[in-house]
Tab-separated table of C-alpha atoms in Angstrom:
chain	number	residue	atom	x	y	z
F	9	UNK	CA	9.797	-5.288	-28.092
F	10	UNK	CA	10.702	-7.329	-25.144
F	11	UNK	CA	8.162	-8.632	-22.123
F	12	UNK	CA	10.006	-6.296	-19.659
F	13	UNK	CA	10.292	-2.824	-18.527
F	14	UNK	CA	13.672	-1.821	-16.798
F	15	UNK	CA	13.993	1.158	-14.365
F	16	UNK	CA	16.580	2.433	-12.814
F	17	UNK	CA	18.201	5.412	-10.689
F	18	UNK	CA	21.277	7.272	-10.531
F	19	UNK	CA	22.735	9.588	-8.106
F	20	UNK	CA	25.694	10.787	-10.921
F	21	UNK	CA	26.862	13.913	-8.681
F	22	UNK	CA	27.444	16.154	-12.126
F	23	UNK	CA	25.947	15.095	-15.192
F	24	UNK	CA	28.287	17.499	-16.741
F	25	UNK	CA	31.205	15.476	-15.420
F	26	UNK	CA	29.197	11.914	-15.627
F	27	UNK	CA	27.892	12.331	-18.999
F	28	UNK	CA	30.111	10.149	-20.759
F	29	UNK	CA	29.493	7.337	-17.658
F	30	UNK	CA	25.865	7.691	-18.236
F	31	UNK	CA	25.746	7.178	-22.148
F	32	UNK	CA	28.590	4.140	-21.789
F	33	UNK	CA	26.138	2.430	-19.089
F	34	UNK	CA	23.057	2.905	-21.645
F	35	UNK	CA	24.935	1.806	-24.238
F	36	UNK	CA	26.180	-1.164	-22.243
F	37	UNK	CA	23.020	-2.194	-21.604
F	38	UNK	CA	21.591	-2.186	-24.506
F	39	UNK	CA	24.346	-4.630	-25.348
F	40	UNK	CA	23.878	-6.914	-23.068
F	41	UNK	CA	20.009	-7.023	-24.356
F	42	UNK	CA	19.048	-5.658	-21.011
F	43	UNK	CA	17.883	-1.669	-22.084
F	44	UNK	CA	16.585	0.353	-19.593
F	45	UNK	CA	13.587	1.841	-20.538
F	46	UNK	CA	14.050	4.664	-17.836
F	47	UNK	CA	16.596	6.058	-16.061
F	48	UNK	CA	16.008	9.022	-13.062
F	49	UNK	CA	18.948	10.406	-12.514
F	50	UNK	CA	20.211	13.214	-9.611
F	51	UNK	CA	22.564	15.741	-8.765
F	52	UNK	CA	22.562	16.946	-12.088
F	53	UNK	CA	24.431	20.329	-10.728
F	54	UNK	CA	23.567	21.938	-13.835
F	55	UNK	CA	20.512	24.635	-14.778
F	56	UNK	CA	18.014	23.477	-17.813
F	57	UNK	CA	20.464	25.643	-20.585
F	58	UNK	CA	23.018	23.407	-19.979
F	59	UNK	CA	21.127	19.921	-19.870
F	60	UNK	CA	22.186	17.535	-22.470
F	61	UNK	CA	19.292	16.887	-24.734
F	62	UNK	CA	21.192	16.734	-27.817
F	63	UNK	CA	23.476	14.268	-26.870
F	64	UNK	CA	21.213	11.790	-25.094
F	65	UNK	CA	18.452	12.090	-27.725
F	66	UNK	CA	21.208	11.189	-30.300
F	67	UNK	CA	21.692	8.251	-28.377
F	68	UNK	CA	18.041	6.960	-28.216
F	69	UNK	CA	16.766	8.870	-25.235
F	70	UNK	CA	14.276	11.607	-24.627
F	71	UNK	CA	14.549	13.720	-21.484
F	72	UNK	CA	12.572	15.819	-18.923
F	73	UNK	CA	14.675	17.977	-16.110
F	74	UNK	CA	14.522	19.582	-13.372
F	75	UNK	CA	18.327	21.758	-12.512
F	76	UNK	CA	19.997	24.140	-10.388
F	77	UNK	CA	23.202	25.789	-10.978
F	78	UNK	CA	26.447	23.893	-8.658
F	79	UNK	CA	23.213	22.165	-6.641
F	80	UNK	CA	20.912	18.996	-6.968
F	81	UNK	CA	18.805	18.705	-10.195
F	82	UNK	CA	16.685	15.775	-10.954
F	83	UNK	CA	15.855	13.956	-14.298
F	84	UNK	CA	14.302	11.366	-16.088
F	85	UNK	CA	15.272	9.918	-18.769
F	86	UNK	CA	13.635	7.620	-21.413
F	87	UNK	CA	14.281	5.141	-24.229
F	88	UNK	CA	12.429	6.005	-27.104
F	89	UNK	CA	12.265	2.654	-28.563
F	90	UNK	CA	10.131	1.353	-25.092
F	91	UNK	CA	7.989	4.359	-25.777
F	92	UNK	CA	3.759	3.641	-27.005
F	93	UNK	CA	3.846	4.819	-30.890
F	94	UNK	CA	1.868	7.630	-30.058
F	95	UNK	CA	4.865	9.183	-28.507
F	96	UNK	CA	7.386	10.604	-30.485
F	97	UNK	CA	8.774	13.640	-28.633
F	98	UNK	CA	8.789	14.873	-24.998
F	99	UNK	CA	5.835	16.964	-24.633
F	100	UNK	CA	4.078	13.515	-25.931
F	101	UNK	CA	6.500	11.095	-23.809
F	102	UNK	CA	6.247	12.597	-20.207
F	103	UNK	CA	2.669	13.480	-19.081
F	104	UNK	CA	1.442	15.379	-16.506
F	105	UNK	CA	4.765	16.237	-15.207
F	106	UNK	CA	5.550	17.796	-11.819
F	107	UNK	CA	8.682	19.866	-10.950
F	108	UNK	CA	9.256	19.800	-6.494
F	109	UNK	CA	6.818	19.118	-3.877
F	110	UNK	CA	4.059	21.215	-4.786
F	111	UNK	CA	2.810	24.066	-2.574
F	112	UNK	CA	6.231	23.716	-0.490
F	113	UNK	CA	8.033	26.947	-1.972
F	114	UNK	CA	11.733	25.594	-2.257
F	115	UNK	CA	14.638	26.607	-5.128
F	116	UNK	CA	16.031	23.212	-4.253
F	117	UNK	CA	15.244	21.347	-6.923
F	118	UNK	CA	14.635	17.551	-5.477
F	119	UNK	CA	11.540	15.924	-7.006
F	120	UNK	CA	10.868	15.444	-10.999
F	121	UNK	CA	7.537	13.635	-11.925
F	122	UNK	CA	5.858	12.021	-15.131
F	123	UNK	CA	3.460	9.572	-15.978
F	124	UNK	CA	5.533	7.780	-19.458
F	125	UNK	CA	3.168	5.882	-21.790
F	126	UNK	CA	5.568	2.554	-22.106
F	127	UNK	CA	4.868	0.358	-25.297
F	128	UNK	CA	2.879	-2.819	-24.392
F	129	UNK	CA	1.474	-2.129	-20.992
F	130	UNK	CA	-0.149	0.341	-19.113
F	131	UNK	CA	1.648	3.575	-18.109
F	132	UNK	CA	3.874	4.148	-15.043
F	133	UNK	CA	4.173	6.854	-12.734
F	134	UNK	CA	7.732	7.434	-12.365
F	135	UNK	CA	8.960	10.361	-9.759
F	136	UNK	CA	12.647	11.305	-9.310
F	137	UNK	CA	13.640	12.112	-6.025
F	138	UNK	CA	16.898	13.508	-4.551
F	139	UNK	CA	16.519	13.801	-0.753
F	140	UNK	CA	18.447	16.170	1.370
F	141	UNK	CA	21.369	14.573	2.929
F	142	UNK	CA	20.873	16.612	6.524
F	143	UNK	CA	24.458	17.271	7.561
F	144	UNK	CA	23.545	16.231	11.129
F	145	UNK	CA	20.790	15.792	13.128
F	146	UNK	CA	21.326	18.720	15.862
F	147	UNK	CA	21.879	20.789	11.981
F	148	UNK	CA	18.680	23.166	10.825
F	149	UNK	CA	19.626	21.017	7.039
F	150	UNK	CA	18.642	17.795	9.308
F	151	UNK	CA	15.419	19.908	10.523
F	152	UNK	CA	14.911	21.058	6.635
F	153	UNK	CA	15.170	17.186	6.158
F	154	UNK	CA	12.618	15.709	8.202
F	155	UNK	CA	10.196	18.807	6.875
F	156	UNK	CA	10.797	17.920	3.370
F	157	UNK	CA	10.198	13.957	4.505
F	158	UNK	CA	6.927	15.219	5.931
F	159	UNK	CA	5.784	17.319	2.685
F	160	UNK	CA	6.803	14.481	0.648
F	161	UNK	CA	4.847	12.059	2.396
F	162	UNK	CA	1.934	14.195	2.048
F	163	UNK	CA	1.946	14.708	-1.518
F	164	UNK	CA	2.628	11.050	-2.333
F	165	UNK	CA	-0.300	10.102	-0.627
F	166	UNK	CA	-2.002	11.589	-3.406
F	167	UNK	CA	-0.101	10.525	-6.137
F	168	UNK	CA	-0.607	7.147	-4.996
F	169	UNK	CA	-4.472	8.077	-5.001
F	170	UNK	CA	-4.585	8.914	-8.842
F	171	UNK	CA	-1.832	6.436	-9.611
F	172	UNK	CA	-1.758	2.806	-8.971
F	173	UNK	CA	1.449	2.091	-11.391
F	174	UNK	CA	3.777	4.036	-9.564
F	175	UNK	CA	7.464	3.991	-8.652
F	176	UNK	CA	9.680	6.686	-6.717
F	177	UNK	CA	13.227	6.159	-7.641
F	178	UNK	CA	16.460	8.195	-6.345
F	179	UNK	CA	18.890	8.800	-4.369
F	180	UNK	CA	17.150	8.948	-0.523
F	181	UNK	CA	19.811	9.688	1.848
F	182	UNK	CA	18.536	6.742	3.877
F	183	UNK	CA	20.011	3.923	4.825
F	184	UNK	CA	16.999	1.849	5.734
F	185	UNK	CA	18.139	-0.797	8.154
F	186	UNK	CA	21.917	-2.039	10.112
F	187	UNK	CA	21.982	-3.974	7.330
F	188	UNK	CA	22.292	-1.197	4.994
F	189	UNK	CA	25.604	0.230	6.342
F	190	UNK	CA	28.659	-1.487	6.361
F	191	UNK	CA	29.816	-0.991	10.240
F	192	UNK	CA	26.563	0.173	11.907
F	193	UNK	CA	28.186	0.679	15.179
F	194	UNK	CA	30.443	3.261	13.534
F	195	UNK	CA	27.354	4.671	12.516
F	196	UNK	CA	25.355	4.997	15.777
F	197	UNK	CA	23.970	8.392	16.161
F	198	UNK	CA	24.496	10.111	12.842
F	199	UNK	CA	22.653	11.285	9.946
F	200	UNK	CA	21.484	8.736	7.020
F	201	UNK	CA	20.689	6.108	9.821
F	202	UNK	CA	19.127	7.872	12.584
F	203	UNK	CA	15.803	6.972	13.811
F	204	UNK	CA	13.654	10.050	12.801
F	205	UNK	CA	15.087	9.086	9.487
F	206	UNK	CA	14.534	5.475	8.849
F	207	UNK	CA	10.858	5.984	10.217
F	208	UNK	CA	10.282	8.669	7.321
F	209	UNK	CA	11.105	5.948	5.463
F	210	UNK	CA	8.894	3.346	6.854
F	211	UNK	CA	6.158	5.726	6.509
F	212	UNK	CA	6.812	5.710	2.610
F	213	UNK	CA	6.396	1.960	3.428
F	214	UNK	CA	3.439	2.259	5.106
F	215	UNK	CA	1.645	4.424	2.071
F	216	UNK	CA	1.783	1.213	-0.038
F	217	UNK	CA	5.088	1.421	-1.314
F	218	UNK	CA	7.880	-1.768	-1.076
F	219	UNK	CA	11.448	-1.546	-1.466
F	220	UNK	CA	12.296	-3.557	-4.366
F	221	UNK	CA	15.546	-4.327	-3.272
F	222	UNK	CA	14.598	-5.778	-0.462
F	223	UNK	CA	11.688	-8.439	-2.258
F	224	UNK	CA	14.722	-10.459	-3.462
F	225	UNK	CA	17.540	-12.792	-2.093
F	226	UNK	CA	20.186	-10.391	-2.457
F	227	UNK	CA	23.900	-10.886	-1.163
F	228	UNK	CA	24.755	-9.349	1.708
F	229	UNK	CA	26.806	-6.131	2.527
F	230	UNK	CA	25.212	-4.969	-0.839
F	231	UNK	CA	25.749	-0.953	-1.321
F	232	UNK	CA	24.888	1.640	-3.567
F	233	UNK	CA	27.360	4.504	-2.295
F	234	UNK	CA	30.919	4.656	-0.987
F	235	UNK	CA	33.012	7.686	0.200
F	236	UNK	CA	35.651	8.865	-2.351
F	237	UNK	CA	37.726	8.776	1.428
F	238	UNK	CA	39.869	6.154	3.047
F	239	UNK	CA	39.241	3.545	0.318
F	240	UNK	CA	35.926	3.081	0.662
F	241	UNK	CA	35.143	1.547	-2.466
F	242	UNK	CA	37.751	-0.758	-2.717
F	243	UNK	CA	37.010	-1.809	1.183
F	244	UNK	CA	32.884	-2.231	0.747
F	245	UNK	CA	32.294	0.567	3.239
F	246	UNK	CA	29.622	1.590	2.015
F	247	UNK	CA	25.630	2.521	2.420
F	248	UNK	CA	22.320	1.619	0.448
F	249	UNK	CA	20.779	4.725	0.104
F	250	UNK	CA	19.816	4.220	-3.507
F	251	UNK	CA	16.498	2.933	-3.552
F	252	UNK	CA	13.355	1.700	-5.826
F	253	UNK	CA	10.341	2.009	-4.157
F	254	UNK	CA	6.568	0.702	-5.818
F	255	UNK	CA	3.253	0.805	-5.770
F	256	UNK	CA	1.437	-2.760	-4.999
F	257	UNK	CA	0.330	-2.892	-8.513
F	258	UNK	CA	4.272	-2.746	-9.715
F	259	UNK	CA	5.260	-4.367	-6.905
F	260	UNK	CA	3.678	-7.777	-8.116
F	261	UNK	CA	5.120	-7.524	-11.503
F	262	UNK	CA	8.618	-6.508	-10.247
F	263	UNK	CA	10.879	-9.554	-11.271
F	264	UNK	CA	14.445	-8.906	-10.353
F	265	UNK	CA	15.743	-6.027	-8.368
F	266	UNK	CA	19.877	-4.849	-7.879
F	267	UNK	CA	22.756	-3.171	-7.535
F	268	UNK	CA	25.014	-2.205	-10.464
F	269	UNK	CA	28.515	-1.581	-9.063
F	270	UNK	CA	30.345	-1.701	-12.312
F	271	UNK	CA	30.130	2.021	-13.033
F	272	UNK	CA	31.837	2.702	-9.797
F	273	UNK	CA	35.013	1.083	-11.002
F	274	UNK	CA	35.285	3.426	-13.715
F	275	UNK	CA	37.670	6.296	-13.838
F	276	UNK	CA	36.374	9.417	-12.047
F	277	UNK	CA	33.288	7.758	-10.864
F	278	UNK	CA	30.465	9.115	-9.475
F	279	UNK	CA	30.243	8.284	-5.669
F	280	UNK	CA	26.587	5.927	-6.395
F	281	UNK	CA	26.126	3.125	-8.672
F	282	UNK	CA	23.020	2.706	-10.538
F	283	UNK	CA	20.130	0.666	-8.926
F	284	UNK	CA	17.321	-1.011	-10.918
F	285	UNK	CA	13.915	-2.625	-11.306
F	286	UNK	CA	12.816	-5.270	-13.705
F	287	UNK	CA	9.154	-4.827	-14.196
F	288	UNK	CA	7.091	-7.656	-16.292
F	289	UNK	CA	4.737	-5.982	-18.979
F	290	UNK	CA	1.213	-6.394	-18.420
């Protein structure tokens, strides 16, 4: 058992297509004596039939999704071996679980909630959270956006109420600050950076969340995604919209936060490289 709990996020755009990715990065982990303990995952683009289980619980892992056929999809996923002994399967291993915002009727499937009973220290709220991109802001998907900000905001006011170990992981579709996006001025005016955006975000802030990213010394024009287009990988244009967000309570056990850009040098990549959060046991 070590003294730490890792979690992480993962925008894989197809687990169908990223499986393989996703098990090799576990594994790799694992390897390096670094396992993480939970991984909330996105754009699964795949419905529950076709969800994994199998494979990822023959690998160590238990699993709780939410999917949608071609579209979105949220997970989490989580190491048995970091799991309390009382816990053996997944109807013991994710508790009180909560599929979307609730009372905001939507098929998009976008939020994926559980409280997971960790071994040696108290349990953590863990949501997983893909946010709509919003197209553009003079789009109605930008208006859907800011709505679904607004319900979100809402609801995690209350979570935050009945959960002081609590950490919202995913891909947000928000670049936070200039120093976020790799040519800001390129930038100016469109959607991922726009003002009505990055003060949703601050407002998540302002509930009692912190970015964990942003709690360390990190180096700078550090990304998370990168265009398939022009190169962007290879030339660092990229955006941190990948992001670990936690409660106080989390927030002053958090030890280490980062980017894991290795899995985006892999053949057919997904377009987002794993983030993650190294939480001291309590």
């Amino acid at each position: 058992m070590t003294d730490f709990i890792r979690i992480a996020a993962w925008n894989v755009n197809s687990l169908k297509v990223r499986l393989p990715h996703v098990l090799r990065w576990l594994q790799d982990q694992e390897k390096k004596q670094e396992p993480i303990d939970a991984l909330c995952l996105q754009e699964l683009e795949l419905t529950d039939d076709k969800y994994p289980h199998q494979e990822l619980e023959a690998a160590g892992y238990l699993s709780l999704a939410a999917g949608q056929k071609t579209y979105n999809g949220v997970a989490i996923i989580v190491r048995k071996a970091a799991l309390a002994s009382i816990a053996s399967d997944t109807a013991t291993s994710f508790l009180k679980p909560v599929r979307n915002i609730p009372n905001l009727p939507d098929e998009q499937q976008r939020i994926l909630a559980a409280t997971i009973p960790f071994a040696g220290t108290k349990p953590i709220r863990l949501i997983s959270a893909y946010f709509p991109n919003g197209q553009s802001p003079e789009s109605d998907k930008f208006a859907y956006k800011l709505d679904w900000l607004s319900k979100l905001q809402t609801w995690l006011a209350q979570e935050l109420a009945q959960n002081q170990r609590l950490a919202l992981l995913g891909d947000f579709n928000i670049a936070p600050e200039d120093r976020d996006v790799h040519d800001p001025k390129a930038w100016e005016g469109q959607n991922l950076v726009s003002p009505a955006e990055r003060n949703a975000f601050q407002e998540l802030i302002n509930l009692g969340l912190s970015d964990s990213f942003r709690m360390f010394e990190q180096a700078p024009k550090t990304f998370s995604w990168w265009d398939y287009r022009m190169m962007g990988f290879r030339r660092n244009a990229g955006l941190r919209i990948d992001h670990i967000l936690l409660s106080e309570s989390l927030k002053e056990k958090c030890i280490a936060s980062l980017v894991d850009k290795e899995p985006r040098t892999w053949e057919q990549p997904s377009d987002h490289a794993p983030v993650v959060a190294k939480i001291q046991k309590t």
